[in-house]
Amino acid sequence: MKKYTVLYNPLAGNSTGKEETFALDGILAGNEITYKDITTVEDYRAFFAGLSPEEIVLISGGDGTLNKFVNYIDGIDFKNSIYYYATGSGNDFLGDVGKKRGNDPFEITGYVKNLPSVTVKGKKYRFINNVGFGIDGYCCEEGDRRRKLTDKPINYTSIALKGLAFCFKPVNAEVTVDGVTRKFRKVWLVPTMNGRYYGGGMMIAPDQDRLNEEHSVTVVVVHNISKVKIVAVFPSIFKGKHLKYKKNVDVIKGHEVHVKFDRPCALQIDGETVSGVTEYSVKNSVFAGVS
């Protein structure tokens, strides 16, 4: 018999997270399970200190829950195995590691350590999937606005298409990767990817491996493209086919990234929005030799 402490997010999956989490009673039948609302944990050092090394910590939620967790545990030397059970709505991490919603819990200890960090507006955050800047940030910001007005699920694809066609105005950007700076005009998005997917299933960086030995990230720049063409190209991102548009899509791998826009835009970190941003910096702590 194993002992599990389940940290669940009641807000995951459009606020169905708590209900869905209790399916673990059947999945993990015969084991000892303790449930705890992740939003009520105030001190993670104390939380881990109260566990035996053999106890498994199981995270139940979505990409946003994982993002919060990896930031909560930053700098903590814990001995416990970390498992994951998906109850979120986007689940880009899940798809990237070859799992599907409804699969049994699986270990993610190796995925939540040695993550890259992003610094924006003077604050540093770890991220598990990506940092998005441009139309993707706009979509998250607009989704947040709509969520305050309705309890219905948010359709980010429709938000993106409307933003591309009417609302979002492309910017000029300066992108520096490992000390090499390039300037781009009419930029629609510049995400830095730790995984392949973002935005609920868009394969924006098909060749990115979150466990690659070089500990590199992938920057994707979509630029110098008309509104008509960007709307036509957009669906190809879901299958990673946008890379064939080589005149308009640049892919840059590296370890240290700095992106600067010529006007403020919304930025998203694993789906969490930061508004009014003009620049961000990404660094991989392993590459930089920082623990």
PDB file of C-alpha atoms in Angstrom:
ATOM      1  CA  MET A   1       0.000   0.000   0.000  1.00  0.00           C
ATOM      2  CA  LYS A   2       1.258   3.447  -0.957  1.00  0.00           C
ATOM      3  CA  LYS A   3       0.491   6.767   0.707  1.00  0.00           C
ATOM      4  CA  TYR A   4      -0.641   9.695  -1.449  1.00  0.00           C
ATOM      5  CA  THR A   5      -1.205  13.333  -0.594  1.00  0.00           C
ATOM      6  CA  VAL A   6      -3.344  14.781  -3.380  1.00  0.00           C
ATOM      7  CA  LEU A   7      -3.103  18.523  -3.984  1.00  0.00           C
ATOM      8  CA  TYR A   8      -6.119  19.401  -6.095  1.00  0.00           C
ATOM      9  CA  ASN A   9      -7.197  22.658  -7.705  1.00  0.00           C
ATOM     10  CA  PRO A  10     -10.968  23.155  -7.359  1.00  0.00           C
ATOM     11  CA  LEU A  11     -10.864  25.818 -10.091  1.00  0.00           C
ATOM     12  CA  ALA A  12      -9.315  23.515 -12.710  1.00  0.00           C
ATOM     13  CA  GLY A  13     -11.408  22.293 -15.631  1.00  0.00           C
ATOM     14  CA  ASN A  14     -13.833  25.221 -15.418  1.00  0.00           C
ATOM     15  CA  SER A  15     -14.288  24.658 -11.666  1.00  0.00           C
ATOM     16  CA  THR A  16     -14.871  20.887 -11.898  1.00  0.00           C
ATOM     17  CA  GLY A  17     -11.449  20.088 -10.452  1.00  0.00           C
ATOM     18  CA  LYS A  18     -12.555  18.965  -7.009  1.00  0.00           C
ATOM     19  CA  GLU A  19     -15.313  16.703  -8.279  1.00  0.00           C
ATOM     20  CA  GLU A  20     -13.074  15.081 -10.886  1.00  0.00           C
ATOM     21  CA  THR A  21     -10.241  14.585  -8.416  1.00  0.00           C
ATOM     22  CA  PHE A  22     -12.307  12.218  -6.296  1.00  0.00           C
ATOM     23  CA  ALA A  23     -12.252   9.696  -9.150  1.00  0.00           C
ATOM     24  CA  LEU A  24      -8.882   8.855  -7.607  1.00  0.00           C
ATOM     25  CA  ASP A  25     -10.739   6.959  -4.875  1.00  0.00           C
ATOM     26  CA  GLY A  26     -11.392   4.266  -7.463  1.00  0.00           C
ATOM     27  CA  ILE A  27      -8.202   4.587  -9.484  1.00  0.00           C
ATOM     28  CA  LEU A  28      -5.986   4.335  -6.396  1.00  0.00           C
ATOM     29  CA  ALA A  29      -8.215   1.943  -4.448  1.00  0.00           C
ATOM     30  CA  GLY A  30      -6.326   0.073  -1.747  1.00  0.00           C
ATOM     31  CA  ASN A  31      -3.913   2.917  -1.083  1.00  0.00           C
ATOM     32  CA  GLU A  32      -3.994   5.614   1.611  1.00  0.00           C
ATOM     33  CA  ILE A  33      -5.146   8.942   0.155  1.00  0.00           C
ATOM     34  CA  THR A  34      -5.249  12.382   1.756  1.00  0.00           C
ATOM     35  CA  TYR A  35      -6.868  15.232  -0.191  1.00  0.00           C
ATOM     36  CA  LYS A  36      -5.841  18.860   0.221  1.00  0.00           C
ATOM     37  CA  ASP A  37      -6.965  21.988  -1.646  1.00  0.00           C
ATOM     38  CA  ILE A  38      -3.764  23.332  -3.247  1.00  0.00           C
ATOM     39  CA  THR A  39      -4.992  26.922  -2.806  1.00  0.00           C
ATOM     40  CA  THR A  40      -4.862  26.481   0.984  1.00  0.00           C
ATOM     41  CA  VAL A  41      -1.182  25.478   1.226  1.00  0.00           C
ATOM     42  CA  GLU A  42       0.677  28.538   2.523  1.00  0.00           C
ATOM     43  CA  ASP A  43       4.154  27.158   3.290  1.00  0.00           C
ATOM     44  CA  TYR A  44       5.559  24.483   0.990  1.00  0.00           C
ATOM     45  CA  ARG A  45       8.721  23.971   3.014  1.00  0.00           C
ATOM     46  CA  ALA A  46       6.561  23.108   5.981  1.00  0.00           C
ATOM     47  CA  PHE A  47       4.292  21.008   3.767  1.00  0.00           C
ATOM     48  CA  PHE A  48       7.149  18.809   2.538  1.00  0.00           C
ATOM     49  CA  ALA A  49       8.750  18.698   5.980  1.00  0.00           C
ATOM     50  CA  GLY A  50       5.517  17.144   7.264  1.00  0.00           C
ATOM     51  CA  LEU A  51       5.693  14.256   4.789  1.00  0.00           C
ATOM     52  CA  SER A  52       7.695  11.054   4.964  1.00  0.00           C
ATOM     53  CA  PRO A  53      10.149  10.651   2.032  1.00  0.00           C
ATOM     54  CA  GLU A  54       8.127   7.682   0.738  1.00  0.00           C
ATOM     55  CA  GLU A  55       4.863   9.633   0.515  1.00  0.00           C
ATOM     56  CA  ILE A  56       3.780  10.518  -3.018  1.00  0.00           C
ATOM     57  CA  VAL A  57       2.574  14.048  -3.771  1.00  0.00           C
ATOM     58  CA  LEU A  58      -0.058  13.952  -6.511  1.00  0.00           C
ATOM     59  CA  ILE A  59      -1.019  17.164  -8.320  1.00  0.00           C
ATOM     60  CA  SER A  60      -4.563  17.232  -9.711  1.00  0.00           C
ATOM     61  CA  GLY A  61      -5.329  20.115 -12.067  1.00  0.00           C
ATOM     62  CA  GLY A  62      -4.256  21.580 -15.406  1.00  0.00           C
ATOM     63  CA  ASP A  63      -1.393  23.580 -16.872  1.00  0.00           C
ATOM     64  CA  GLY A  64      -2.117  26.574 -14.639  1.00  0.00           C
ATOM     65  CA  THR A  65      -2.039  24.352 -11.551  1.00  0.00           C
ATOM     66  CA  LEU A  66       1.316  22.892 -12.593  1.00  0.00           C
ATOM     67  CA  ASN A  67       2.664  26.401 -13.167  1.00  0.00           C
ATOM     68  CA  LYS A  68       1.678  27.497  -9.682  1.00  0.00           C
ATOM     69  CA  PHE A  69       3.122  24.330  -8.145  1.00  0.00           C
ATOM     70  CA  VAL A  70       6.551  24.606  -9.825  1.00  0.00           C
ATOM     71  CA  ASN A  71       6.798  28.190  -8.605  1.00  0.00           C
ATOM     72  CA  TYR A  72       5.702  27.280  -5.078  1.00  0.00           C
ATOM     73  CA  ILE A  73       8.431  24.598  -4.823  1.00  0.00           C
ATOM     74  CA  ASP A  74      11.218  26.643  -6.423  1.00  0.00           C
ATOM     75  CA  GLY A  75      14.334  26.292  -4.262  1.00  0.00           C
ATOM     76  CA  ILE A  76      12.943  23.497  -2.062  1.00  0.00           C
ATOM     77  CA  ASP A  77      15.017  20.300  -1.871  1.00  0.00           C
ATOM     78  CA  PHE A  78      12.235  17.738  -1.484  1.00  0.00           C
ATOM     79  CA  LYS A  79      12.674  13.945  -1.542  1.00  0.00           C
ATOM     80  CA  ASN A  80       9.143  12.923  -2.501  1.00  0.00           C
ATOM     81  CA  SER A  81       8.024  11.620  -5.873  1.00  0.00           C
ATOM     82  CA  ILE A  82       5.626  13.957  -7.696  1.00  0.00           C
ATOM     83  CA  TYR A  83       2.730  12.512  -9.705  1.00  0.00           C
ATOM     84  CA  TYR A  84       0.127  14.184 -11.903  1.00  0.00           C
ATOM     85  CA  TYR A  85      -3.549  13.592 -12.652  1.00  0.00           C
ATOM     86  CA  ALA A  86      -5.039  15.872 -15.309  1.00  0.00           C
ATOM     87  CA  THR A  87      -8.325  17.634 -14.546  1.00  0.00           C
ATOM     88  CA  GLY A  88      -7.630  20.848 -16.480  1.00  0.00           C
ATOM     89  CA  SER A  89      -9.155  22.183 -19.681  1.00  0.00           C
ATOM     90  CA  GLY A  90      -6.087  22.946 -21.849  1.00  0.00           C
ATOM     91  CA  ASN A  91      -3.639  20.193 -20.889  1.00  0.00           C
ATOM     92  CA  ASP A  92      -0.716  21.159 -23.139  1.00  0.00           C
ATOM     93  CA  PHE A  93       1.755  19.503 -20.758  1.00  0.00           C
ATOM     94  CA  LEU A  94      -0.277  16.305 -20.868  1.00  0.00           C
ATOM     95  CA  GLY A  95      -0.223  16.137 -24.664  1.00  0.00           C
ATOM     96  CA  ASP A  96       3.460  16.987 -24.814  1.00  0.00           C
ATOM     97  CA  VAL A  97       4.441  13.987 -22.674  1.00  0.00           C
ATOM     98  CA  GLY A  98       2.220  11.628 -24.646  1.00  0.00           C
ATOM     99  CA  LYS A  99      -0.680  11.310 -22.232  1.00  0.00           C
ATOM    100  CA  LYS A 100      -4.419  11.938 -22.533  1.00  0.00           C
ATOM    101  CA  ARG A 101      -7.064  13.256 -20.182  1.00  0.00           C
ATOM    102  CA  GLY A 102      -8.487  10.314 -18.263  1.00  0.00           C
ATOM    103  CA  ASN A 103      -5.164   8.450 -18.049  1.00  0.00           C
ATOM    104  CA  ASP A 104      -4.086   7.181 -14.644  1.00  0.00           C
ATOM    105  CA  PRO A 105      -1.747   9.351 -12.542  1.00  0.00           C
ATOM    106  CA  PHE A 106       1.892   9.230 -13.654  1.00  0.00           C
ATOM    107  CA  GLU A 107       5.203  10.430 -12.240  1.00  0.00           C
ATOM    108  CA  ILE A 108       6.436  13.907 -13.258  1.00  0.00           C
ATOM    109  CA  THR A 109       9.313  14.407 -10.780  1.00  0.00           C
ATOM    110  CA  GLY A 110      11.826  14.827 -13.603  1.00  0.00           C
ATOM    111  CA  TYR A 111       9.605  17.355 -15.369  1.00  0.00           C
ATOM    112  CA  VAL A 112       9.197  19.789 -12.466  1.00  0.00           C
ATOM    113  CA  LYS A 113      12.873  20.216 -11.622  1.00  0.00           C
ATOM    114  CA  ASN A 114      15.522  22.363 -13.385  1.00  0.00           C
ATOM    115  CA  LEU A 115      12.948  24.407 -15.272  1.00  0.00           C
ATOM    116  CA  PRO A 116      13.673  27.608 -17.223  1.00  0.00           C
ATOM    117  CA  SER A 117      12.606  30.915 -15.708  1.00  0.00           C
ATOM    118  CA  VAL A 118      11.175  34.099 -17.164  1.00  0.00           C
ATOM    119  CA  THR A 119      11.706  37.571 -15.746  1.00  0.00           C
ATOM    120  CA  VAL A 120       8.989  40.110 -16.522  1.00  0.00           C
ATOM    121  CA  LYS A 121       8.321  43.451 -14.833  1.00  0.00           C
ATOM    122  CA  GLY A 122      11.103  42.684 -12.362  1.00  0.00           C
ATOM    123  CA  LYS A 123       9.619  39.367 -11.173  1.00  0.00           C
ATOM    124  CA  LYS A 124      10.947  35.882 -11.898  1.00  0.00           C
ATOM    125  CA  TYR A 125       8.701  32.896 -12.590  1.00  0.00           C
ATOM    126  CA  ARG A 126       9.415  29.284 -13.470  1.00  0.00           C
ATOM    127  CA  PHE A 127       7.430  27.923 -16.400  1.00  0.00           C
ATOM    128  CA  ILE A 128       6.660  24.357 -17.355  1.00  0.00           C
ATOM    129  CA  ASN A 129       5.334  24.846 -20.910  1.00  0.00           C
ATOM    130  CA  ASN A 130       5.902  28.285 -22.385  1.00  0.00           C
ATOM    131  CA  VAL A 131       5.981  32.053 -22.272  1.00  0.00           C
ATOM    132  CA  GLY A 132       3.810  33.669 -24.941  1.00  0.00           C
ATOM    133  CA  PHE A 133       4.031  37.259 -26.148  1.00  0.00           C
ATOM    134  CA  GLY A 134       1.788  38.805 -28.790  1.00  0.00           C
ATOM    135  CA  ILE A 135      -1.492  37.374 -30.058  1.00  0.00           C
ATOM    136  CA  ASP A 136      -1.254  34.498 -27.545  1.00  0.00           C
ATOM    137  CA  GLY A 137      -0.993  36.927 -24.647  1.00  0.00           C
ATOM    138  CA  TYR A 138      -3.919  38.860 -26.106  1.00  0.00           C
ATOM    139  CA  CYS A 139      -5.996  35.658 -26.189  1.00  0.00           C
ATOM    140  CA  CYS A 140      -5.325  34.929 -22.507  1.00  0.00           C
ATOM    141  CA  GLU A 141      -6.103  38.520 -21.540  1.00  0.00           C
ATOM    142  CA  GLU A 142      -9.364  38.456 -23.509  1.00  0.00           C
ATOM    143  CA  GLY A 143     -10.217  35.040 -22.063  1.00  0.00           C
ATOM    144  CA  ASP A 144      -9.760  36.416 -18.547  1.00  0.00           C
ATOM    145  CA  ARG A 145     -12.072  39.318 -19.398  1.00  0.00           C
ATOM    146  CA  ARG A 146     -14.781  37.014 -20.739  1.00  0.00           C
ATOM    147  CA  ARG A 147     -14.481  34.649 -17.784  1.00  0.00           C
ATOM    148  CA  LYS A 148     -15.549  37.471 -15.499  1.00  0.00           C
ATOM    149  CA  LEU A 149     -18.733  37.886 -17.552  1.00  0.00           C
ATOM    150  CA  THR A 150     -19.822  34.270 -18.050  1.00  0.00           C
ATOM    151  CA  ASP A 151     -19.558  30.779 -16.572  1.00  0.00           C
ATOM    152  CA  LYS A 152     -19.462  29.212 -20.038  1.00  0.00           C
ATOM    153  CA  PRO A 153     -16.218  27.595 -21.309  1.00  0.00           C
ATOM    154  CA  ILE A 154     -13.941  30.013 -23.153  1.00  0.00           C
ATOM    155  CA  ASN A 155     -13.244  29.245 -26.824  1.00  0.00           C
ATOM    156  CA  TYR A 156      -9.670  30.433 -27.316  1.00  0.00           C
ATOM    157  CA  THR A 157      -9.589  29.452 -30.986  1.00  0.00           C
ATOM    158  CA  SER A 158     -12.418  31.867 -31.786  1.00  0.00           C
ATOM    159  CA  ILE A 159     -10.732  34.564 -29.696  1.00  0.00           C
ATOM    160  CA  ALA A 160      -7.511  34.031 -31.634  1.00  0.00           C
ATOM    161  CA  LEU A 161      -9.190  34.197 -35.041  1.00  0.00           C
ATOM    162  CA  LYS A 162     -11.062  37.369 -34.120  1.00  0.00           C
ATOM    163  CA  GLY A 163      -7.859  38.868 -32.719  1.00  0.00           C
ATOM    164  CA  LEU A 164      -5.887  38.025 -35.850  1.00  0.00           C
ATOM    165  CA  ALA A 165      -8.548  39.428 -38.177  1.00  0.00           C
ATOM    166  CA  PHE A 166      -9.613  42.541 -36.274  1.00  0.00           C
ATOM    167  CA  CYS A 167      -8.327  43.272 -32.768  1.00  0.00           C
ATOM    168  CA  PHE A 168      -4.623  42.566 -32.397  1.00  0.00           C
ATOM    169  CA  LYS A 169      -2.143  44.878 -34.109  1.00  0.00           C
ATOM    170  CA  PRO A 170       1.281  43.374 -34.937  1.00  0.00           C
ATOM    171  CA  VAL A 171       4.383  44.959 -33.403  1.00  0.00           C
ATOM    172  CA  ASN A 172       8.057  45.386 -34.157  1.00  0.00           C
ATOM    173  CA  ALA A 173      10.307  43.190 -32.035  1.00  0.00           C
ATOM    174  CA  GLU A 174      13.935  42.808 -31.085  1.00  0.00           C
ATOM    175  CA  VAL A 175      14.828  39.191 -30.259  1.00  0.00           C
ATOM    176  CA  THR A 176      18.145  38.259 -28.646  1.00  0.00           C
ATOM    177  CA  VAL A 177      19.073  34.590 -28.226  1.00  0.00           C
ATOM    178  CA  ASP A 178      22.407  33.666 -26.632  1.00  0.00           C
ATOM    179  CA  GLY A 179      23.775  37.140 -27.367  1.00  0.00           C
ATOM    180  CA  VAL A 180      22.738  37.346 -31.033  1.00  0.00           C
ATOM    181  CA  THR A 181      20.132  40.040 -31.732  1.00  0.00           C
ATOM    182  CA  ARG A 182      17.716  40.072 -34.648  1.00  0.00           C
ATOM    183  CA  LYS A 183      15.034  42.655 -35.465  1.00  0.00           C
ATOM    184  CA  PHE A 184      11.633  41.718 -36.872  1.00  0.00           C
ATOM    185  CA  ARG A 185       8.768  43.799 -38.282  1.00  0.00           C
ATOM    186  CA  LYS A 186       5.019  43.140 -38.104  1.00  0.00           C
ATOM    187  CA  VAL A 187       5.395  40.455 -35.427  1.00  0.00           C
ATOM    188  CA  TRP A 188       2.304  38.490 -34.387  1.00  0.00           C
ATOM    189  CA  LEU A 189       3.828  36.292 -31.704  1.00  0.00           C
ATOM    190  CA  VAL A 190       7.157  35.427 -30.065  1.00  0.00           C
ATOM    191  CA  PRO A 191       6.738  32.534 -27.619  1.00  0.00           C
ATOM    192  CA  THR A 192       9.622  30.834 -25.839  1.00  0.00           C
ATOM    193  CA  MET A 193       8.847  27.149 -25.548  1.00  0.00           C
ATOM    194  CA  ASN A 194       9.938  24.528 -23.032  1.00  0.00           C
ATOM    195  CA  GLY A 195       7.482  22.053 -24.573  1.00  0.00           C
ATOM    196  CA  ARG A 196       5.968  21.675 -28.027  1.00  0.00           C
ATOM    197  CA  TYR A 197       2.402  22.792 -27.336  1.00  0.00           C
ATOM    198  CA  TYR A 198       0.556  25.850 -26.130  1.00  0.00           C
ATOM    199  CA  GLY A 199      -2.867  27.437 -26.388  1.00  0.00           C
ATOM    200  CA  GLY A 200      -4.779  24.219 -25.834  1.00  0.00           C
ATOM    201  CA  GLY A 201      -3.147  21.992 -28.432  1.00  0.00           C
ATOM    202  CA  MET A 202      -1.247  24.187 -30.898  1.00  0.00           C
ATOM    203  CA  MET A 203       2.070  22.541 -31.843  1.00  0.00           C
ATOM    204  CA  ILE A 204       4.008  25.788 -32.159  1.00  0.00           C
ATOM    205  CA  ALA A 205       7.477  24.214 -31.619  1.00  0.00           C
ATOM    206  CA  PRO A 206       7.369  20.682 -33.086  1.00  0.00           C
ATOM    207  CA  ASP A 207      11.071  19.965 -32.490  1.00  0.00           C
ATOM    208  CA  GLN A 208      11.291  21.173 -28.885  1.00  0.00           C
ATOM    209  CA  ASP A 209      12.090  18.458 -26.323  1.00  0.00           C
ATOM    210  CA  ARG A 210      11.517  19.529 -22.716  1.00  0.00           C
ATOM    211  CA  LEU A 211      14.111  16.992 -21.525  1.00  0.00           C
ATOM    212  CA  ASN A 212      16.759  17.720 -24.164  1.00  0.00           C
ATOM    213  CA  GLU A 213      20.344  17.243 -22.996  1.00  0.00           C
ATOM    214  CA  GLU A 214      21.355  20.773 -24.012  1.00  0.00           C
ATOM    215  CA  HIS A 215      18.602  22.249 -21.778  1.00  0.00           C
ATOM    216  CA  SER A 216      17.663  24.581 -24.625  1.00  0.00           C
ATOM    217  CA  VAL A 217      14.369  26.322 -25.286  1.00  0.00           C
ATOM    218  CA  THR A 218      12.822  27.224 -28.636  1.00  0.00           C
ATOM    219  CA  VAL A 219      11.808  30.737 -29.716  1.00  0.00           C
ATOM    220  CA  VAL A 220       9.275  30.973 -32.554  1.00  0.00           C
ATOM    221  CA  VAL A 221       8.812  34.308 -34.343  1.00  0.00           C
ATOM    222  CA  VAL A 222       5.845  34.770 -36.706  1.00  0.00           C
ATOM    223  CA  HIS A 223       6.418  38.025 -38.569  1.00  0.00           C
ATOM    224  CA  ASN A 224       6.019  40.171 -41.673  1.00  0.00           C
ATOM    225  CA  ILE A 225       2.732  38.620 -42.698  1.00  0.00           C
ATOM    226  CA  SER A 226      -0.598  40.189 -43.673  1.00  0.00           C
ATOM    227  CA  LYS A 227      -3.848  39.788 -41.752  1.00  0.00           C
ATOM    228  CA  VAL A 228      -5.335  37.756 -44.579  1.00  0.00           C
ATOM    229  CA  LYS A 229      -2.375  35.362 -44.683  1.00  0.00           C
ATOM    230  CA  ILE A 230      -2.037  35.003 -40.887  1.00  0.00           C
ATOM    231  CA  VAL A 231      -5.676  33.928 -40.643  1.00  0.00           C
ATOM    232  CA  ALA A 232      -5.022  31.365 -43.388  1.00  0.00           C
ATOM    233  CA  VAL A 233      -1.803  30.134 -41.753  1.00  0.00           C
ATOM    234  CA  PHE A 234      -3.206  29.931 -38.221  1.00  0.00           C
ATOM    235  CA  PRO A 235      -4.921  26.499 -38.495  1.00  0.00           C
ATOM    236  CA  SER A 236      -1.629  24.910 -39.606  1.00  0.00           C
ATOM    237  CA  ILE A 237      -0.136  25.631 -36.152  1.00  0.00           C
ATOM    238  CA  PHE A 238      -2.261  22.881 -34.592  1.00  0.00           C
ATOM    239  CA  LYS A 239      -0.290  20.282 -36.588  1.00  0.00           C
ATOM    240  CA  GLY A 240       3.052  22.082 -36.575  1.00  0.00           C
ATOM    241  CA  LYS A 241       2.801  22.704 -40.323  1.00  0.00           C
ATOM    242  CA  HIS A 242       3.386  26.470 -40.033  1.00  0.00           C
ATOM    243  CA  LEU A 243       7.147  25.918 -40.190  1.00  0.00           C
ATOM    244  CA  LYS A 244       6.908  25.531 -43.978  1.00  0.00           C
ATOM    245  CA  TYR A 245       6.285  29.288 -44.237  1.00  0.00           C
ATOM    246  CA  LYS A 246       9.991  30.007 -43.902  1.00  0.00           C
ATOM    247  CA  LYS A 247       9.770  33.666 -44.960  1.00  0.00           C
ATOM    248  CA  ASN A 248       7.398  34.390 -42.095  1.00  0.00           C
ATOM    249  CA  VAL A 249       8.357  31.909 -39.366  1.00  0.00           C
ATOM    250  CA  ASP A 250      11.760  31.860 -37.676  1.00  0.00           C
ATOM    251  CA  VAL A 251      12.719  29.170 -35.163  1.00  0.00           C
ATOM    252  CA  ILE A 252      15.666  29.857 -32.857  1.00  0.00           C
ATOM    253  CA  LYS A 253      17.023  27.473 -30.207  1.00  0.00           C
ATOM    254  CA  GLY A 254      19.074  28.694 -27.266  1.00  0.00           C
ATOM    255  CA  HIS A 255      19.476  29.090 -23.530  1.00  0.00           C
ATOM    256  CA  GLU A 256      19.107  32.804 -22.800  1.00  0.00           C
ATOM    257  CA  VAL A 257      16.394  34.854 -24.491  1.00  0.00           C
ATOM    258  CA  HIS A 258      15.402  38.499 -24.435  1.00  0.00           C
ATOM    259  CA  VAL A 259      12.387  39.777 -26.375  1.00  0.00           C
ATOM    260  CA  LYS A 260      11.467  43.457 -26.606  1.00  0.00           C
ATOM    261  CA  PHE A 261       8.367  44.928 -28.291  1.00  0.00           C
ATOM    262  CA  ASP A 262       7.933  48.522 -29.440  1.00  0.00           C
ATOM    263  CA  ARG A 263       4.625  48.838 -27.568  1.00  0.00           C
ATOM    264  CA  PRO A 264       3.064  47.143 -24.530  1.00  0.00           C
ATOM    265  CA  CYS A 265       1.206  43.862 -25.060  1.00  0.00           C
ATOM    266  CA  ALA A 266      -0.195  41.129 -22.851  1.00  0.00           C
ATOM    267  CA  LEU A 267       2.099  38.211 -22.040  1.00  0.00           C
ATOM    268  CA  GLN A 268       1.125  34.775 -20.763  1.00  0.00           C
ATOM    269  CA  ILE A 269       3.113  32.306 -18.660  1.00  0.00           C
ATOM    270  CA  ASP A 270       1.607  28.818 -18.917  1.00  0.00           C
ATOM    271  CA  GLY A 271      -1.728  30.538 -19.543  1.00  0.00           C
ATOM    272  CA  GLU A 272      -1.439  33.045 -16.688  1.00  0.00           C
ATOM    273  CA  THR A 273      -1.732  36.631 -17.970  1.00  0.00           C
ATOM    274  CA  VAL A 274       0.555  39.594 -17.336  1.00  0.00           C
ATOM    275  CA  SER A 275      -0.772  42.786 -18.967  1.00  0.00           C
ATOM    276  CA  GLY A 276       1.116  45.801 -20.342  1.00  0.00           C
ATOM    277  CA  VAL A 277       4.475  44.130 -21.025  1.00  0.00           C
ATOM    278  CA  THR A 278       7.178  45.498 -23.339  1.00  0.00           C
ATOM    279  CA  GLU A 279       9.895  42.887 -22.760  1.00  0.00           C
ATOM    280  CA  TYR A 280      10.748  39.576 -21.136  1.00  0.00           C
ATOM    281  CA  SER A 281      13.892  37.538 -20.473  1.00  0.00           C
ATOM    282  CA  VAL A 282      14.245  33.761 -20.231  1.00  0.00           C
ATOM    283  CA  LYS A 283      17.151  31.875 -18.692  1.00  0.00           C
ATOM    284  CA  ASN A 284      17.708  28.181 -18.166  1.00  0.00           C
ATOM    285  CA  SER A 285      19.049  27.701 -14.646  1.00  0.00           C
ATOM    286  CA  VAL A 286      20.844  24.439 -15.491  1.00  0.00           C
ATOM    287  CA  PHE A 287      22.722  26.009 -18.399  1.00  0.00           C
ATOM    288  CA  ALA A 288      23.572  29.038 -16.292  1.00  0.00           C
ATOM    289  CA  GLY A 289      24.940  26.828 -13.521  1.00  0.00           C
ATOM    290  CA  VAL A 290      22.398  28.079 -10.995  1.00  0.00           C
ATOM    291  CA  SER A 291      20.745  25.612  -8.619  1.00  0.00           C
TER     292      SER A 291
END
